[in-house]
């Protein structure tokens, strides 16, 4: 491979990556983003989210030709009919996806080619919290364990450093471990 | 409608709901659940999570005939090719879905029939955090706004109380607002 083809590493266009970082340094107002989701209840534990538009780099993004549609549900034991993963499972997916993408981008920026990235996540929950049976148990997961398996063309120590950096910069890892302020309003026509 | 058909309200089998609560009161060890997700990197910002098995009520659940498959991605401006919603958008969906299902279950338990539940979520982010350009900005959303529209056969005040209770018992709302302990391990063969 010639050095010119090195621009795309791990499927990430590193020229675009460094160009984006430079653009944000030149004009920090480009860094203001807003992501959105619209959800509609269908019945029982079945509800559906539509995701398409977002705000980025001082304008409304129009690059997505179609919306993403996500169905949520619950298994039978939680009174649903498995119309989709349940919300807590979606949160595990969000965490896995964000850590993985952060890892891939950090590796690309640091010149490391990855060949395999897999992760398994487990979240422990006592459902007495969410079901309102006891205040001794929180509603959500008491803890989450993430186990990565990472292969690439770098020594183990470097792969570990890249994962540590990915953790330090993952948006969802930050939100899930530190929490975020959420306001809930309701209109009841 | 006769009183016997009232057992299913908002698509929730309230007889099963109250039966579940009674069973958990009788044997709290049934309340130990574990949810799981397995993620595999495909290339660039594209990775895929598989969700199927979980532990509940003292056994491995085998009720799901097939696995749920979720693809994550990033839009072009964040160096992806829109192979799926991005991880932060999935987090918004998890939050919307959990608040909605909690609302529907609480309403079912309290004898309120809902006719419409919709929500819109917005998350504000300065991407200088996640991109490692500045420590002044967090990686995740600075704040999230959730706007519900709820219709049902109860006065506005009661619908508001139900939404408040749903917030107090939502697993994902708890996790996203309060944070959870997450451990990350890595094997680098």
mmCIF file of N, CA, C and O in Angstrom, chain A residues 105-179:
data_model
loop_
_atom_site.group_PDB
_atom_site.id
_atom_site.type_symbol
_atom_site.label_atom_id
_atom_site.label_comp_id
_atom_site.label_asym_id
_atom_site.label_seq_id
_atom_site.Cartn_x
_atom_site.Cartn_y
_atom_site.Cartn_z
ATOM 1 N N UNK A 105 -12.242 5.337 15.962
ATOM 2 C CA UNK A 105 -11.773 6.671 15.556
ATOM 3 C C UNK A 105 -10.421 6.999 16.210
ATOM 4 O O UNK A 105 -9.531 7.549 15.559
ATOM 5 N N UNK A 106 -10.293 6.683 17.488
ATOM 6 C CA UNK A 106 -9.018 6.957 18.171
ATOM 7 C C UNK A 106 -7.897 6.146 17.520
ATOM 8 O O UNK A 106 -6.805 6.669 17.250
ATOM 9 N N UNK A 107 -8.176 4.880 17.226
ATOM 10 C CA UNK A 107 -7.159 4.040 16.575
ATOM 11 C C UNK A 107 -6.782 4.610 15.210
ATOM 12 O O UNK A 107 -5.597 4.665 14.850
ATOM 13 N N UNK A 108 -7.792 5.039 14.450
ATOM 14 C CA UNK A 108 -7.520 5.623 13.124
ATOM 15 C C UNK A 108 -6.618 6.848 13.258
ATOM 16 O O UNK A 108 -5.651 7.015 12.508
ATOM 17 N N UNK A 109 -6.922 7.704 14.231
ATOM 18 C CA UNK A 109 -6.138 8.929 14.424
ATOM 19 C C UNK A 109 -4.712 8.612 14.855
ATOM 20 O O UNK A 109 -3.774 9.333 14.510
ATOM 21 N N UNK A 110 -4.535 7.507 15.590
ATOM 22 C CA UNK A 110 -3.209 7.167 16.100
ATOM 23 C C UNK A 110 -2.441 6.202 15.199
ATOM 24 O O UNK A 110 -1.397 5.672 15.592
ATOM 25 N N UNK A 111 -2.995 5.918 14.032
ATOM 26 C CA UNK A 111 -2.273 5.095 13.071
ATOM 27 C C UNK A 111 -2.312 3.609 13.344
ATOM 28 O O UNK A 111 -1.466 2.851 12.852
ATOM 29 N N UNK A 112 -3.295 3.158 14.105
ATOM 30 C CA UNK A 112 -3.412 1.729 14.416
ATOM 31 C C UNK A 112 -4.541 1.117 13.584
ATOM 32 O O UNK A 112 -5.672 1.611 13.592
ATOM 33 N N UNK A 113 -4.198 0.031 12.891
ATOM 34 C CA UNK A 113 -5.216 -0.688 12.124
ATOM 35 C C UNK A 113 -5.826 -1.772 12.997
ATOM 36 O O UNK A 113 -5.117 -2.664 13.478
ATOM 37 N N UNK A 114 -7.122 -1.710 13.154
ATOM 38 C CA UNK A 114 -7.843 -2.731 13.920
ATOM 39 C C UNK A 114 -8.331 -3.813 12.969
ATOM 40 O O UNK A 114 -8.674 -3.534 11.816
ATOM 41 N N UNK A 115 -8.354 -5.039 13.461
ATOM 42 C CA UNK A 115 -8.873 -6.124 12.632
ATOM 43 C C UNK A 115 -10.150 -6.717 13.232
ATOM 44 O O UNK A 115 -10.944 -7.322 12.527
ATOM 45 N N UNK A 116 -10.342 -6.534 14.528
ATOM 46 C CA UNK A 116 -11.513 -7.127 15.161
ATOM 47 C C UNK A 116 -11.831 -6.372 16.451
ATOM 48 O O UNK A 116 -10.940 -6.120 17.261
ATOM 49 N N UNK A 117 -13.071 -6.007 16.609
ATOM 50 C CA UNK A 117 -13.527 -5.391 17.856
ATOM 51 C C UNK A 117 -14.873 -6.005 18.213
ATOM 52 O O UNK A 117 -15.836 -5.901 17.435
ATOM 53 N N UNK A 118 -14.930 -6.645 19.346
ATOM 54 C CA UNK A 118 -16.190 -7.216 19.813
ATOM 55 C C UNK A 118 -16.367 -6.845 21.269
ATOM 56 O O UNK A 118 -15.398 -6.670 22.008
ATOM 57 N N UNK A 119 -17.620 -6.733 21.676
ATOM 58 C CA UNK A 119 -17.875 -6.449 23.084
ATOM 59 C C UNK A 119 -19.142 -7.149 23.545
ATOM 60 O O UNK A 119 -20.065 -7.381 22.761
ATOM 61 N N UNK A 120 -19.126 -7.506 24.809
ATOM 62 C CA UNK A 120 -20.298 -8.103 25.450
ATOM 63 C C UNK A 120 -20.625 -7.250 26.659
ATOM 64 O O UNK A 120 -19.742 -6.893 27.436
ATOM 65 N N UNK A 121 -21.893 -6.911 26.788
ATOM 66 C CA UNK A 121 -22.322 -6.068 27.911
ATOM 67 C C UNK A 121 -23.370 -6.798 28.737
ATOM 68 O O UNK A 121 -24.249 -7.472 28.182
ATOM 69 N N UNK A 122 -23.261 -6.646 30.036
ATOM 70 C CA UNK A 122 -24.241 -7.225 30.954
ATOM 71 C C UNK A 122 -24.673 -6.151 31.946
ATOM 72 O O UNK A 122 -23.833 -5.465 32.533
ATOM 73 N N UNK A 123 -25.980 -6.024 32.129
ATOM 74 C CA UNK A 123 -26.507 -5.074 33.101
ATOM 75 C C UNK A 123 -27.376 -5.800 34.120
ATOM 76 O O UNK A 123 -28.291 -6.530 33.738
ATOM 77 N N UNK A 124 -27.067 -5.589 35.397
ATOM 78 C CA UNK A 124 -27.794 -6.263 36.482
ATOM 79 C C UNK A 124 -28.873 -5.344 37.046
ATOM 80 O O UNK A 124 -28.594 -4.183 37.376
ATOM 81 N N UNK A 125 -30.051 -5.896 37.218
ATOM 82 C CA UNK A 125 -31.183 -5.092 37.674
ATOM 83 C C UNK A 125 -32.061 -5.907 38.623
ATOM 84 O O UNK A 125 -32.322 -7.081 38.368
ATOM 85 N N UNK A 126 -32.475 -5.275 39.700
ATOM 86 C CA UNK A 126 -33.518 -5.873 40.541
ATOM 87 C C UNK A 126 -34.804 -5.148 40.184
ATOM 88 O O UNK A 126 -34.947 -3.953 40.469
ATOM 89 N N UNK A 127 -35.742 -5.841 39.561
ATOM 90 C CA UNK A 127 -36.899 -5.151 38.990
ATOM 91 C C UNK A 127 -37.896 -4.665 40.047
ATOM 92 O O UNK A 127 -38.884 -4.004 39.703
ATOM 93 N N UNK A 128 -37.607 -4.945 41.313
ATOM 94 C CA UNK A 128 -38.483 -4.384 42.352
ATOM 95 C C UNK A 128 -38.436 -2.854 42.350
ATOM 96 O O UNK A 128 -39.391 -2.195 42.765
ATOM 97 N N UNK A 129 -37.313 -2.298 41.883
ATOM 98 C CA UNK A 129 -37.223 -0.834 41.800
ATOM 99 C C UNK A 129 -38.188 -0.275 40.765
ATOM 100 O O UNK A 129 -39.114 0.463 41.095
ATOM 101 N N UNK A 130 -37.985 -0.673 39.509
ATOM 102 C CA UNK A 130 -38.801 -0.115 38.426
ATOM 103 C C UNK A 130 -40.283 -0.468 38.570
ATOM 104 O O UNK A 130 -41.148 0.270 38.105
ATOM 105 N N UNK A 131 -40.571 -1.606 39.208
ATOM 106 C CA UNK A 131 -41.974 -1.997 39.368
ATOM 107 C C UNK A 131 -42.611 -1.364 40.601
ATOM 108 O O UNK A 131 -43.776 -1.624 40.908
ATOM 109 N N UNK A 132 -41.856 -0.538 41.294
ATOM 110 C CA UNK A 132 -42.438 0.223 42.399
ATOM 111 C C UNK A 132 -42.686 -0.586 43.657
ATOM 112 O O UNK A 132 -43.450 -0.178 44.530
ATOM 113 N N UNK A 133 -42.017 -1.747 43.780
ATOM 114 C CA UNK A 133 -42.254 -2.596 44.949
ATOM 115 C C UNK A 133 -41.346 -2.281 46.124
ATOM 116 O O UNK A 133 -41.621 -2.688 47.245
ATOM 117 N N UNK A 134 -40.252 -1.597 45.844
ATOM 118 C CA UNK A 134 -39.308 -1.322 46.919
ATOM 119 C C UNK A 134 -38.464 -0.104 46.584
ATOM 120 O O UNK A 134 -38.019 0.057 45.441
ATOM 121 N N UNK A 135 -38.245 0.743 47.573
ATOM 122 C CA UNK A 135 -37.379 1.899 47.361
ATOM 123 C C UNK A 135 -35.919 1.562 47.647
ATOM 124 O O UNK A 135 -35.038 2.403 47.498
ATOM 125 N N UNK A 136 -35.670 0.323 48.061
ATOM 126 C CA UNK A 136 -34.289 -0.074 48.343
ATOM 127 C C UNK A 136 -33.504 -0.364 47.074
ATOM 128 O O UNK A 136 -32.280 -0.490 47.116
ATOM 129 N N UNK A 137 -34.208 -0.534 45.964
ATOM 130 C CA UNK A 137 -33.541 -0.867 44.715
ATOM 131 C C UNK A 137 -33.769 0.248 43.711
ATOM 132 O O UNK A 137 -34.881 0.759 43.592
ATOM 133 N N UNK A 138 -32.717 0.613 43.009
ATOM 134 C CA UNK A 138 -32.883 1.642 41.997
ATOM 135 C C UNK A 138 -33.662 1.065 40.822
ATOM 136 O O UNK A 138 -33.792 -0.153 40.675
ATOM 137 N N UNK A 139 -34.156 1.944 39.963
ATOM 138 C CA UNK A 139 -34.936 1.483 38.809
ATOM 139 C C UNK A 139 -34.049 0.848 37.739
ATOM 140 O O UNK A 139 -34.435 -0.107 37.090
ATOM 141 N N UNK A 140 -32.904 1.433 37.557
ATOM 142 C CA UNK A 140 -32.042 1.015 36.450
ATOM 143 C C UNK A 140 -31.041 -0.064 36.857
ATOM 144 O O UNK A 140 -31.174 -0.694 37.902
ATOM 145 N N UNK A 141 -30.042 -0.247 36.010
ATOM 146 C CA UNK A 141 -29.003 -1.232 36.307
ATOM 147 C C UNK A 141 -28.203 -0.812 37.533
ATOM 148 O O UNK A 141 -27.818 0.353 37.672
ATOM 149 N N UNK A 142 -27.943 -1.778 38.411
ATOM 150 C CA UNK A 142 -27.048 -1.506 39.548
ATOM 151 C C UNK A 142 -25.627 -1.322 39.037
ATOM 152 O O UNK A 142 -24.853 -0.549 39.597
ATOM 153 N N UNK A 143 -25.285 -2.069 38.012
ATOM 154 C CA UNK A 143 -23.949 -1.977 37.426
ATOM 155 C C UNK A 143 -23.993 -2.555 36.015
ATOM 156 O O UNK A 143 -24.871 -3.373 35.714
ATOM 157 N N UNK A 144 -23.033 -2.137 35.201
ATOM 158 C CA UNK A 144 -22.887 -2.673 33.844
ATOM 159 C C UNK A 144 -21.443 -3.098 33.657
ATOM 160 O O UNK A 144 -20.517 -2.366 34.043
ATOM 161 N N UNK A 145 -21.262 -4.295 33.117
ATOM 162 C CA UNK A 145 -19.918 -4.782 32.787
ATOM 163 C C UNK A 145 -19.770 -4.821 31.268
ATOM 164 O O UNK A 145 -20.621 -5.378 30.575
ATOM 165 N N UNK A 146 -18.686 -4.247 30.790
ATOM 166 C CA UNK A 146 -18.379 -4.259 29.366
ATOM 167 C C UNK A 146 -17.092 -5.038 29.181
ATOM 168 O O UNK A 146 -16.085 -4.728 29.824
ATOM 169 N N UNK A 147 -17.113 -6.056 28.322
ATOM 170 C CA UNK A 147 -15.907 -6.841 28.042
ATOM 171 C C UNK A 147 -15.583 -6.733 26.560
ATOM 172 O O UNK A 147 -16.360 -7.196 25.723
ATOM 173 N N UNK A 148 -14.444 -6.124 26.263
ATOM 174 C CA UNK A 148 -14.011 -5.953 24.876
ATOM 175 C C UNK A 148 -13.005 -7.025 24.477
ATOM 176 O O UNK A 148 -12.222 -7.500 25.315
ATOM 177 N N UNK A 149 -13.042 -7.362 23.203
ATOM 178 C CA UNK A 149 -11.990 -8.154 22.601
ATOM 179 C C UNK A 149 -11.510 -7.338 21.403
ATOM 180 O O UNK A 149 -12.299 -7.032 20.506
ATOM 181 N N UNK A 150 -10.244 -6.959 21.440
ATOM 182 C CA UNK A 150 -9.717 -6.046 20.424
ATOM 183 C C UNK A 150 -8.462 -6.643 19.792
ATOM 184 O O UNK A 150 -7.551 -7.074 20.503
ATOM 185 N N UNK A 151 -8.436 -6.679 18.458
ATOM 186 C CA UNK A 151 -7.235 -7.121 17.745
ATOM 187 C C UNK A 151 -6.829 -6.035 16.752
ATOM 188 O O UNK A 151 -7.682 -5.385 16.140
ATOM 189 N N UNK A 152 -5.514 -5.892 16.587
ATOM 190 C CA UNK A 152 -5.016 -4.893 15.649
ATOM 191 C C UNK A 152 -3.512 -4.996 15.524
ATOM 192 O O UNK A 152 -2.886 -5.836 16.178
ATOM 193 N N UNK A 153 -2.949 -4.107 14.700
ATOM 194 C CA UNK A 153 -1.519 -4.195 14.407
ATOM 195 C C UNK A 153 -0.682 -3.370 15.392
ATOM 196 O O UNK A 153 0.273 -2.703 14.996
ATOM 197 N N UNK A 154 -1.058 -3.420 16.649
ATOM 198 C CA UNK A 154 -0.302 -2.681 17.664
ATOM 199 C C UNK A 154 -0.107 -3.593 18.871
ATOM 200 O O UNK A 154 -0.865 -4.540 19.076
ATOM 201 N N UNK A 155 0.916 -3.294 19.682
ATOM 202 C CA UNK A 155 1.131 -4.107 20.881
ATOM 203 C C UNK A 155 -0.059 -3.967 21.835
ATOM 204 O O UNK A 155 -0.773 -2.962 21.819
ATOM 205 N N UNK A 156 -0.223 -4.990 22.673
ATOM 206 C CA UNK A 156 -1.330 -5.008 23.627
ATOM 207 C C UNK A 156 -1.427 -3.699 24.407
ATOM 208 O O UNK A 156 -2.518 -3.157 24.605
ATOM 209 N N UNK A 157 -0.269 -3.202 24.867
ATOM 210 C CA UNK A 157 -0.277 -1.990 25.686
ATOM 211 C C UNK A 157 -0.895 -0.804 24.930
ATOM 212 O O UNK A 157 -1.663 -0.026 25.489
ATOM 213 N N UNK A 158 -0.568 -0.717 23.640
ATOM 214 C CA UNK A 158 -1.119 0.391 22.850
ATOM 215 C C UNK A 158 -2.624 0.220 22.630
ATOM 216 O O UNK A 158 -3.381 1.195 22.691
ATOM 217 N N UNK A 159 -3.057 -1.012 22.395
ATOM 218 C CA UNK A 159 -4.497 -1.249 22.226
ATOM 219 C C UNK A 159 -5.249 -0.877 23.502
ATOM 220 O O UNK A 159 -6.335 -0.302 23.458
ATOM 221 N N UNK A 160 -4.643 -1.185 24.650
ATOM 222 C CA UNK A 160 -5.277 -0.823 25.926
ATOM 223 C C UNK A 160 -5.353 0.696 26.100
ATOM 224 O O UNK A 160 -6.340 1.235 26.590
ATOM 225 N N UNK A 161 -4.305 1.374 25.701
ATOM 226 C CA UNK A 161 -4.305 2.852 25.794
ATOM 227 C C UNK A 161 -5.386 3.455 24.916
ATOM 228 O O UNK A 161 -6.043 4.432 25.293
ATOM 229 N N UNK A 162 -5.549 2.861 23.740
ATOM 230 C CA UNK A 162 -6.574 3.375 22.817
ATOM 231 C C UNK A 162 -7.966 3.164 23.406
ATOM 232 O O UNK A 162 -8.828 4.045 23.336
ATOM 233 N N UNK A 163 -8.195 2.018 24.032
ATOM 234 C CA UNK A 163 -9.507 1.779 24.654
ATOM 235 C C UNK A 163 -9.736 2.740 25.820
ATOM 236 O O UNK A 163 -10.848 3.253 26.004
ATOM 237 N N UNK A 164 -8.685 3.002 26.577
ATOM 238 C CA UNK A 164 -8.815 3.957 27.684
ATOM 239 C C UNK A 164 -9.177 5.341 27.162
ATOM 240 O O UNK A 164 -10.078 6.015 27.692
ATOM 241 N N UNK A 165 -8.522 5.739 26.092
ATOM 242 C CA UNK A 165 -8.827 7.047 25.499
ATOM 243 C C UNK A 165 -10.256 7.074 24.946
ATOM 244 O O UNK A 165 -10.969 8.074 25.065
ATOM 245 N N UNK A 166 -10.672 5.973 24.345
ATOM 246 C CA UNK A 166 -12.033 5.891 23.802
ATOM 247 C C UNK A 166 -13.060 6.078 24.919
ATOM 248 O O UNK A 166 -14.049 6.799 24.763
ATOM 249 N N UNK A 167 -12.796 5.453 26.061
ATOM 250 C CA UNK A 167 -13.676 5.599 27.219
ATOM 251 C C UNK A 167 -13.732 7.056 27.663
ATOM 252 O O UNK A 167 -14.779 7.576 28.020
ATOM 253 N N UNK A 168 -12.563 7.696 27.661
ATOM 254 C CA UNK A 168 -12.487 9.097 28.114
ATOM 255 C C UNK A 168 -13.222 10.050 27.182
ATOM 256 O O UNK A 168 -13.541 11.169 27.575
ATOM 257 N N UNK A 169 -13.462 9.619 25.933
ATOM 258 C CA UNK A 169 -14.072 10.530 24.961
ATOM 259 C C UNK A 169 -15.426 10.064 24.436
ATOM 260 O O UNK A 169 -16.022 10.738 23.598
ATOM 261 N N UNK A 170 -15.913 8.949 24.908
ATOM 262 C CA UNK A 170 -17.205 8.440 24.424
ATOM 263 C C UNK A 170 -18.358 9.276 24.983
ATOM 264 O O UNK A 170 -18.480 9.469 26.195
ATOM 265 N N UNK A 171 -19.225 9.739 24.088
ATOM 266 C CA UNK A 171 -20.377 10.544 24.514
ATOM 267 C C UNK A 171 -21.323 9.735 25.400
ATOM 268 O O UNK A 171 -21.774 10.204 26.442
ATOM 269 N N UNK A 172 -21.630 8.513 24.995
ATOM 270 C CA UNK A 172 -22.610 7.729 25.765
ATOM 271 C C UNK A 172 -21.995 7.205 27.069
ATOM 272 O O UNK A 172 -22.669 7.163 28.096
ATOM 273 N N UNK A 173 -20.712 6.854 27.043
ATOM 274 C CA UNK A 173 -20.066 6.428 28.300
ATOM 275 C C UNK A 173 -20.122 7.565 29.315
ATOM 276 O O UNK A 173 -20.433 7.357 30.489
ATOM 277 N N UNK A 174 -19.845 8.782 28.861
ATOM 278 C CA UNK A 174 -19.953 9.953 29.738
ATOM 279 C C UNK A 174 -21.369 10.069 30.299
ATOM 280 O O UNK A 174 -21.573 10.180 31.515
ATOM 281 N N UNK A 175 -22.363 10.021 29.425
ATOM 282 C CA UNK A 175 -23.747 10.224 29.881
ATOM 283 C C UNK A 175 -24.204 9.130 30.824
ATOM 284 O O UNK A 175 -24.852 9.395 31.844
ATOM 285 N N UNK A 176 -23.854 7.895 30.496
ATOM 286 C CA UNK A 176 -24.340 6.760 31.284
ATOM 287 C C UNK A 176 -23.622 6.676 32.640
ATOM 288 O O UNK A 176 -24.217 6.254 33.634
ATOM 289 N N UNK A 177 -22.375 7.079 32.686
ATOM 290 C CA UNK A 177 -21.678 6.993 33.976
ATOM 291 C C UNK A 177 -21.862 8.247 34.825
ATOM 292 O O UNK A 177 -21.941 8.150 36.048
ATOM 293 N N UNK A 178 -21.942 9.402 34.183
ATOM 294 C CA UNK A 178 -22.047 10.650 34.959
ATOM 295 C C UNK A 178 -23.461 11.216 35.070
ATOM 296 O O UNK A 178 -23.723 12.057 35.927
ATOM 297 N N UNK A 179 -24.341 10.772 34.201
ATOM 298 C CA UNK A 179 -25.699 11.307 34.209
ATOM 299 C C UNK A 179 -25.782 12.642 33.482
ATOM 300 O O UNK A 179 -24.764 13.322 33.289
#
